[in-house]
Coordinates of C-alpha atoms in Angstrom, one line a residue:
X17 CA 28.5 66.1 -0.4
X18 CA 28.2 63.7 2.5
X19 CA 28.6 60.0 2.6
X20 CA 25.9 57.7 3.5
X21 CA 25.9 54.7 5.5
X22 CA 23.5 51.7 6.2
X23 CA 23.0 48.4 7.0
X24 CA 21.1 45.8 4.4
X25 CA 20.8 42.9 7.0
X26 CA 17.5 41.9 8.1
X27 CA 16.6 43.3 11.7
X28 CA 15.6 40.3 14.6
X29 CA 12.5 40.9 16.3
X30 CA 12.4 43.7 19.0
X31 CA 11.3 42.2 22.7
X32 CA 8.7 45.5 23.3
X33 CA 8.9 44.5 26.9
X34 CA 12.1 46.2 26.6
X35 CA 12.2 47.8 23.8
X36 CA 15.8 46.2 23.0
X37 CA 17.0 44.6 19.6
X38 CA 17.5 40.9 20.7
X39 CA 20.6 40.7 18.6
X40 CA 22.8 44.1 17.4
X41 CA 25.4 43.8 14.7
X42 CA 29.3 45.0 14.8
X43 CA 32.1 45.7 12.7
X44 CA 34.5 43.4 12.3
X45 CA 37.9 43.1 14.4
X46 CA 39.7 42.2 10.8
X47 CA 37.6 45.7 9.4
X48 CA 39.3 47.9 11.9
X49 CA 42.8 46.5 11.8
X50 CA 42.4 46.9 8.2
X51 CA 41.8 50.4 8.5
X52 CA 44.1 51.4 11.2
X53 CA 46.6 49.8 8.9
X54 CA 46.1 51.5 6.1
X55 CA 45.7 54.9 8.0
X56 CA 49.4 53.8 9.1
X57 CA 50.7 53.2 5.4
X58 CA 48.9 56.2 4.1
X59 CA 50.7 58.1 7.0
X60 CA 54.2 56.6 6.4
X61 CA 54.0 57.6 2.8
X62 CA 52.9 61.1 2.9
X63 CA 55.8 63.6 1.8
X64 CA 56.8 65.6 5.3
X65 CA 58.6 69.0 5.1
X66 CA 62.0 69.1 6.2
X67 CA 62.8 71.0 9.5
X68 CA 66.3 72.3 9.6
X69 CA 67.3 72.1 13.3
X70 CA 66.2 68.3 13.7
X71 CA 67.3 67.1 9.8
X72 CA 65.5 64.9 7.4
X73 CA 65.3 62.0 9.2
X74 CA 63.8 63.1 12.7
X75 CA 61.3 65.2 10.9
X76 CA 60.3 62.7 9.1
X77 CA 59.4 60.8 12.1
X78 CA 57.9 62.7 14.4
X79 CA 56.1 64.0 11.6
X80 CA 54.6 60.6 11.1
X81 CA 53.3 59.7 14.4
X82 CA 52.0 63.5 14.5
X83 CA 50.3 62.6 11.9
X84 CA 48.7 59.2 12.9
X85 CA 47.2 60.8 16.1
X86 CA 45.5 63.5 13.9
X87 CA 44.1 61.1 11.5
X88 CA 43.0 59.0 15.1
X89 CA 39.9 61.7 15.4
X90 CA 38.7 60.9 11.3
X91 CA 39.3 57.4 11.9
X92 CA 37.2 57.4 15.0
X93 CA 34.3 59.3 12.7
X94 CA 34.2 56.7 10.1
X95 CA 34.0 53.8 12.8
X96 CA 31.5 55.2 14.6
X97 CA 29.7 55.9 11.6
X98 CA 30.1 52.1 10.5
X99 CA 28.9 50.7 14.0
X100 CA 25.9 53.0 14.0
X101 CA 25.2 51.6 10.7
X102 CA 25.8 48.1 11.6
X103 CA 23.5 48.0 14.5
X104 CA 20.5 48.0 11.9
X105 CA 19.1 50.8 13.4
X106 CA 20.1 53.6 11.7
X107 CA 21.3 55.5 8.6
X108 CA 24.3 57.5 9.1
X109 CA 25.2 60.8 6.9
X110 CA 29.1 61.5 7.1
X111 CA 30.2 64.8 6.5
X112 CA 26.6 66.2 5.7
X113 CA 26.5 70.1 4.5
X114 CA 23.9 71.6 6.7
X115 CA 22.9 75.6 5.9
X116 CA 23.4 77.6 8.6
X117 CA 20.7 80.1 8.0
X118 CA 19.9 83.9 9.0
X119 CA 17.1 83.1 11.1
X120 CA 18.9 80.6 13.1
X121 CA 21.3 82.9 13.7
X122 CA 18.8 85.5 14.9
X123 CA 17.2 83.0 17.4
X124 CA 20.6 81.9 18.9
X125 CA 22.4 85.3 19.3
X126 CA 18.6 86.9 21.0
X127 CA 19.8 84.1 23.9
X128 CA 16.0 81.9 23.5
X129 CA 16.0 79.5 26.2
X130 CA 16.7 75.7 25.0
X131 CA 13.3 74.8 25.5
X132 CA 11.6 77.5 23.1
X133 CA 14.4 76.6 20.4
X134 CA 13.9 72.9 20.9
X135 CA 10.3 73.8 19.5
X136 CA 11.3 75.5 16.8
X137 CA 12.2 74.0 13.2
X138 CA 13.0 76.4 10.2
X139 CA 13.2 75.8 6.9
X140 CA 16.5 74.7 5.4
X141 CA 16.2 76.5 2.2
X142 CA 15.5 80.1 3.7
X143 CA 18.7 82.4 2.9
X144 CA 21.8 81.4 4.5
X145 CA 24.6 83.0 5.7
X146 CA 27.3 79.9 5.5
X147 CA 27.4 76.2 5.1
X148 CA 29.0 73.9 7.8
X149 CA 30.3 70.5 6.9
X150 CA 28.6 68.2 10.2
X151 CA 31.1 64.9 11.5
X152 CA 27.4 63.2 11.6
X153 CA 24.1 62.8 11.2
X154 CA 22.8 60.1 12.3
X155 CA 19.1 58.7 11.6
X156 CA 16.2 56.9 12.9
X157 CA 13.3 57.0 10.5
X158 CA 11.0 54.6 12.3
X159 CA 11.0 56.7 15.6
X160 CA 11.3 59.7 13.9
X161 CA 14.5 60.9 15.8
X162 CA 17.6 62.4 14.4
X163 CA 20.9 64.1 15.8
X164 CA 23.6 65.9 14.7
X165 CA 27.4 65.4 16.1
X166 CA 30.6 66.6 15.7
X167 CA 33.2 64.3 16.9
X168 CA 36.6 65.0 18.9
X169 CA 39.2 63.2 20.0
X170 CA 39.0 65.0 23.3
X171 CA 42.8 64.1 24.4
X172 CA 43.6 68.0 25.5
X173 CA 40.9 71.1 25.3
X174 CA 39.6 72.9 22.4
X175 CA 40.5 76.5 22.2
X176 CA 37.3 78.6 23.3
X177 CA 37.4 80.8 20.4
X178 CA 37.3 77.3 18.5
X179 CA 34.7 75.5 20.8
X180 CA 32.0 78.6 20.8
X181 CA 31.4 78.5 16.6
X182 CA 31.3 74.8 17.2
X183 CA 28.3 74.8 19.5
X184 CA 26.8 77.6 17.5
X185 CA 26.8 75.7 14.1
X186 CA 25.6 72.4 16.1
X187 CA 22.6 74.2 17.4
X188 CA 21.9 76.6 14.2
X189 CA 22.0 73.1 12.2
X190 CA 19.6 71.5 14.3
X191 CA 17.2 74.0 14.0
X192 CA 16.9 73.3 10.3
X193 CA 17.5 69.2 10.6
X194 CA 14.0 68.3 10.5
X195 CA 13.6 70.6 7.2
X196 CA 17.5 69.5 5.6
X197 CA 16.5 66.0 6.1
X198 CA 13.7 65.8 4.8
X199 CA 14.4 67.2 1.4
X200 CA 16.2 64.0 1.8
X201 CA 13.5 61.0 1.7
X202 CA 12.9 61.2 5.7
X203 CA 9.5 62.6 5.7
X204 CA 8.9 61.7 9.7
X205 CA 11.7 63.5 11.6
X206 CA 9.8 65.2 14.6
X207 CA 12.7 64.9 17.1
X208 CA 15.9 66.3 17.0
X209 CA 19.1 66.7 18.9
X210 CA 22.7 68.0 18.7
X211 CA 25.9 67.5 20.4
X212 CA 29.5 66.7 20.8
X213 CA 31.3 63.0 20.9
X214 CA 34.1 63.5 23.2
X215 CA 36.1 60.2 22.9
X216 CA 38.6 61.0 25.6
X217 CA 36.3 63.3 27.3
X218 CA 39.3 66.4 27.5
X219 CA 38.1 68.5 24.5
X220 CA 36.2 71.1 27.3
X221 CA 32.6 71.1 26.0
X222 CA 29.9 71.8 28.1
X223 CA 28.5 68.5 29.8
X224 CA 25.5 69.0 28.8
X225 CA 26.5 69.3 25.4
X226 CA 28.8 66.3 24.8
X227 CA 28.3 62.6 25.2
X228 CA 31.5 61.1 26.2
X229 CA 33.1 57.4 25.7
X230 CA 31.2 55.9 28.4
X231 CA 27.9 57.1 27.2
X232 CA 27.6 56.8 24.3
X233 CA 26.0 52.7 24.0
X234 CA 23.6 54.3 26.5
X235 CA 22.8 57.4 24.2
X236 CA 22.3 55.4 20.9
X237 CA 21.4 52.6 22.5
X238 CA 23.5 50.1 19.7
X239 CA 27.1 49.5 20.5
X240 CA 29.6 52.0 19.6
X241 CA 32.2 52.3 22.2
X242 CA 33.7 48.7 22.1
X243 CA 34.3 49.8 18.1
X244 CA 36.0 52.9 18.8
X245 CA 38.0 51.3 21.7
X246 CA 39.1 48.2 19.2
X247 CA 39.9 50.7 16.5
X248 CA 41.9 52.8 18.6
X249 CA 43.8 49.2 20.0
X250 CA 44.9 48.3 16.5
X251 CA 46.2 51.9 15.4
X252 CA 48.2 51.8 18.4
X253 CA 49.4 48.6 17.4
X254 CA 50.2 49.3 13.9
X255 CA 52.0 52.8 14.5
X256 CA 54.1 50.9 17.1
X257 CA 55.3 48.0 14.8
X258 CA 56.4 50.6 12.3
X259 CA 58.3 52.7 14.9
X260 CA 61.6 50.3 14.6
X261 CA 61.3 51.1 10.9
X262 CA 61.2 55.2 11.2
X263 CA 63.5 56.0 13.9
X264 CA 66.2 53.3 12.4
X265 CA 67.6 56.0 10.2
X266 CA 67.3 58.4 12.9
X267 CA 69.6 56.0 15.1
X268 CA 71.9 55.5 11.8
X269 CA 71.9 59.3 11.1
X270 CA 73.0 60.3 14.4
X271 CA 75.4 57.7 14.5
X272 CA 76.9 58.4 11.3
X273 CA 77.4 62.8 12.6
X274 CA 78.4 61.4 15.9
X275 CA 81.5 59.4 14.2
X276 CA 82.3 62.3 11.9
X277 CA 82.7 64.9 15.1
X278 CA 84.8 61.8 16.9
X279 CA 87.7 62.0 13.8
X280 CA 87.5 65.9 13.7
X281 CA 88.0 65.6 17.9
X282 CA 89.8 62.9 18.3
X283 CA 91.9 62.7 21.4
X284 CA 89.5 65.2 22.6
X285 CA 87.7 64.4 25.6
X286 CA 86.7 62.7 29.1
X287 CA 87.0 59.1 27.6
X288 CA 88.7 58.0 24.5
X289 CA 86.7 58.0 21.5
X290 CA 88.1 54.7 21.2
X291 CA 86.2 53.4 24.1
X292 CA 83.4 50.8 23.8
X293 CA 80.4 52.3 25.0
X294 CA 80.1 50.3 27.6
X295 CA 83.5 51.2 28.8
X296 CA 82.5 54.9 28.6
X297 CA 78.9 54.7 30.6
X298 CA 81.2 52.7 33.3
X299 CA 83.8 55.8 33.2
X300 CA 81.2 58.0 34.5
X301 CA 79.3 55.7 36.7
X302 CA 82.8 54.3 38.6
X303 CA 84.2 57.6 39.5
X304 CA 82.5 59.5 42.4
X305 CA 82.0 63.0 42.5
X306 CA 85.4 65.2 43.2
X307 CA 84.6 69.0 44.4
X308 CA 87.1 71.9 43.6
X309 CA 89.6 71.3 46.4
X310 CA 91.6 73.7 48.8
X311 CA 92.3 76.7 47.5
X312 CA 95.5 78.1 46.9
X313 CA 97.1 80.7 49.6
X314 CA 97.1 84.2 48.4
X315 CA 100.1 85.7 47.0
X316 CA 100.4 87.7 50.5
X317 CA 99.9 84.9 52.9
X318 CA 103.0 83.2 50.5
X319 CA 105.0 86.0 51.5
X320 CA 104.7 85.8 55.0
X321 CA 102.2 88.9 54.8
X322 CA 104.4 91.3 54.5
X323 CA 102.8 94.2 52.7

């Protein structure tokens, strides 16, 4: 089941000299702290699983900010979703289940050039192989356009036997758009597209397949990007202000095994365990570098060499 989203505000006149809303809509600064915040706190108070080399406490950590950066790619969806929404322009679907059906399957694997497919539409409800849960679909009913996108992060490349199905499903689902939408209340869809939002631009894709962070305001034609870019600001932001709080007991816990070695060792050592730590980081910086020294005459040079 997807999630749909739209915008209730009346729309300013359009100057059809340029064919540009005189005034677009955004989300709200406060509306994407909010979020990243809560993606923060949701993140903070999962349960992590324990890794036994690095303890509790450092797996919990690491397993945190890992976290946070994973979630960064849904977070990025929903905002996106939100500023298509905003703009008055369109309706968004999030997380739409499109069929991928046999005959699209046929049409892509016989290798039909991208202009005979882009003329193609087939029905939605002919048998299907598989369903495939789409990032979004986003909607302009007065036009009669519509595309479908997956979204990526894009901060390091997806594996190719990962990116290939991608593509595949992106271009099977578009083939049946027109029909899958329209089962839906949009009765107009003519045009169609499909692709991949690259937000760092990393994730490999094809370029003519993607649409990265820089073009995506001139693919829509709404804002998006300053959205995603404020969104991405305040989860930095909130991750790092709760750093102090999830590496503290790191700090503590290494302290604490640190002091419990010191007693069973004590005495034992380069520096006195006593030592301020200042007083050991100047033991090692003051003293320069001794090498091995002469060596020591053989037991036959000792004796004069006498064999």
């Amino acid at each position: 089941m997807y999630q749909r989203f739209w915008h209730n505000a009346k729309k300013r006149d359009i100057d059809r000299s340029t064919s540009m809303e005189v005034e677009s809509h955004s989300v709200s600064k406060e509306a994407l702290a909010r979020s990243a915040r809560t993606l923060v706190a949701n993140a903070v108070a999962a349960a992590f699983n324990e890794d036994p080399v690095i303890g509790p406490d450092l797996s919990r950590a690491i397993s945190v900010v890992g976290s946070v950066v994973k979630r960064h790619g849904v977070l990025l969806q929903s905002t996106a979703a939100h500023a298509l929404a905003a703009s008055g322009r369109f309706e968004v679907l999030v997380d739409a289940e499109i069929p991928i059906v046999d005959a699209a399957n046929e049409l892509l694997l016989a290798r039909n050039s991208i202009d005979d497919l882009a003329r193609i539409s087939i029905r939605a409800d002919a048998a299907s192989e598989r369903i495939v849960t789409m990032d979004l679909t986003v909607i302009d009913e007065e036009v009669g356009w519509a595309g479908v996108y997956e979204m990526k992060r894009g901060n390091g490349p997806v594996d190719g036997r990962t990116r290939r199905p991608i593509e595949h499903d992106l271009k099977a689902a578009r083939l049946v758009l027109p029909s899958y939408l329209a089962k839906r209340g949009y009765k107009n869809i003519t045009r169609v597209t499909a692709g991949v939002i690259d937000y760092y631009g990393a994730a490999g894709f094809h370029k003519d397949f993607k649409i990265s962070r820089e073009e995506l305001d001139s693919h829509f034609q709404v804002p998006v990007r300053e959205s995603l870019d404020q969104v991405t600001s305040c989860l930095r932001e909130a991750l790092l202000s709760e750093l102090p709080n999830l590496f503290s007991t790191v700090i503590k816990a290494i302290n604490r095994e640190n002091s419990r070695k010191d007693a069973a060792t004590s005495g034992v050592g380069l520096v006195p365990a006593a030592a301020p730590p200042e007083d050991a980081m100047m033991h090692f910086i003051s003293n320069r570098p001794t090498g091995p020294g002469p060596r020591k005459p053989s037991a036959s040079v000792q004796m004069g060499g006498v064999a």
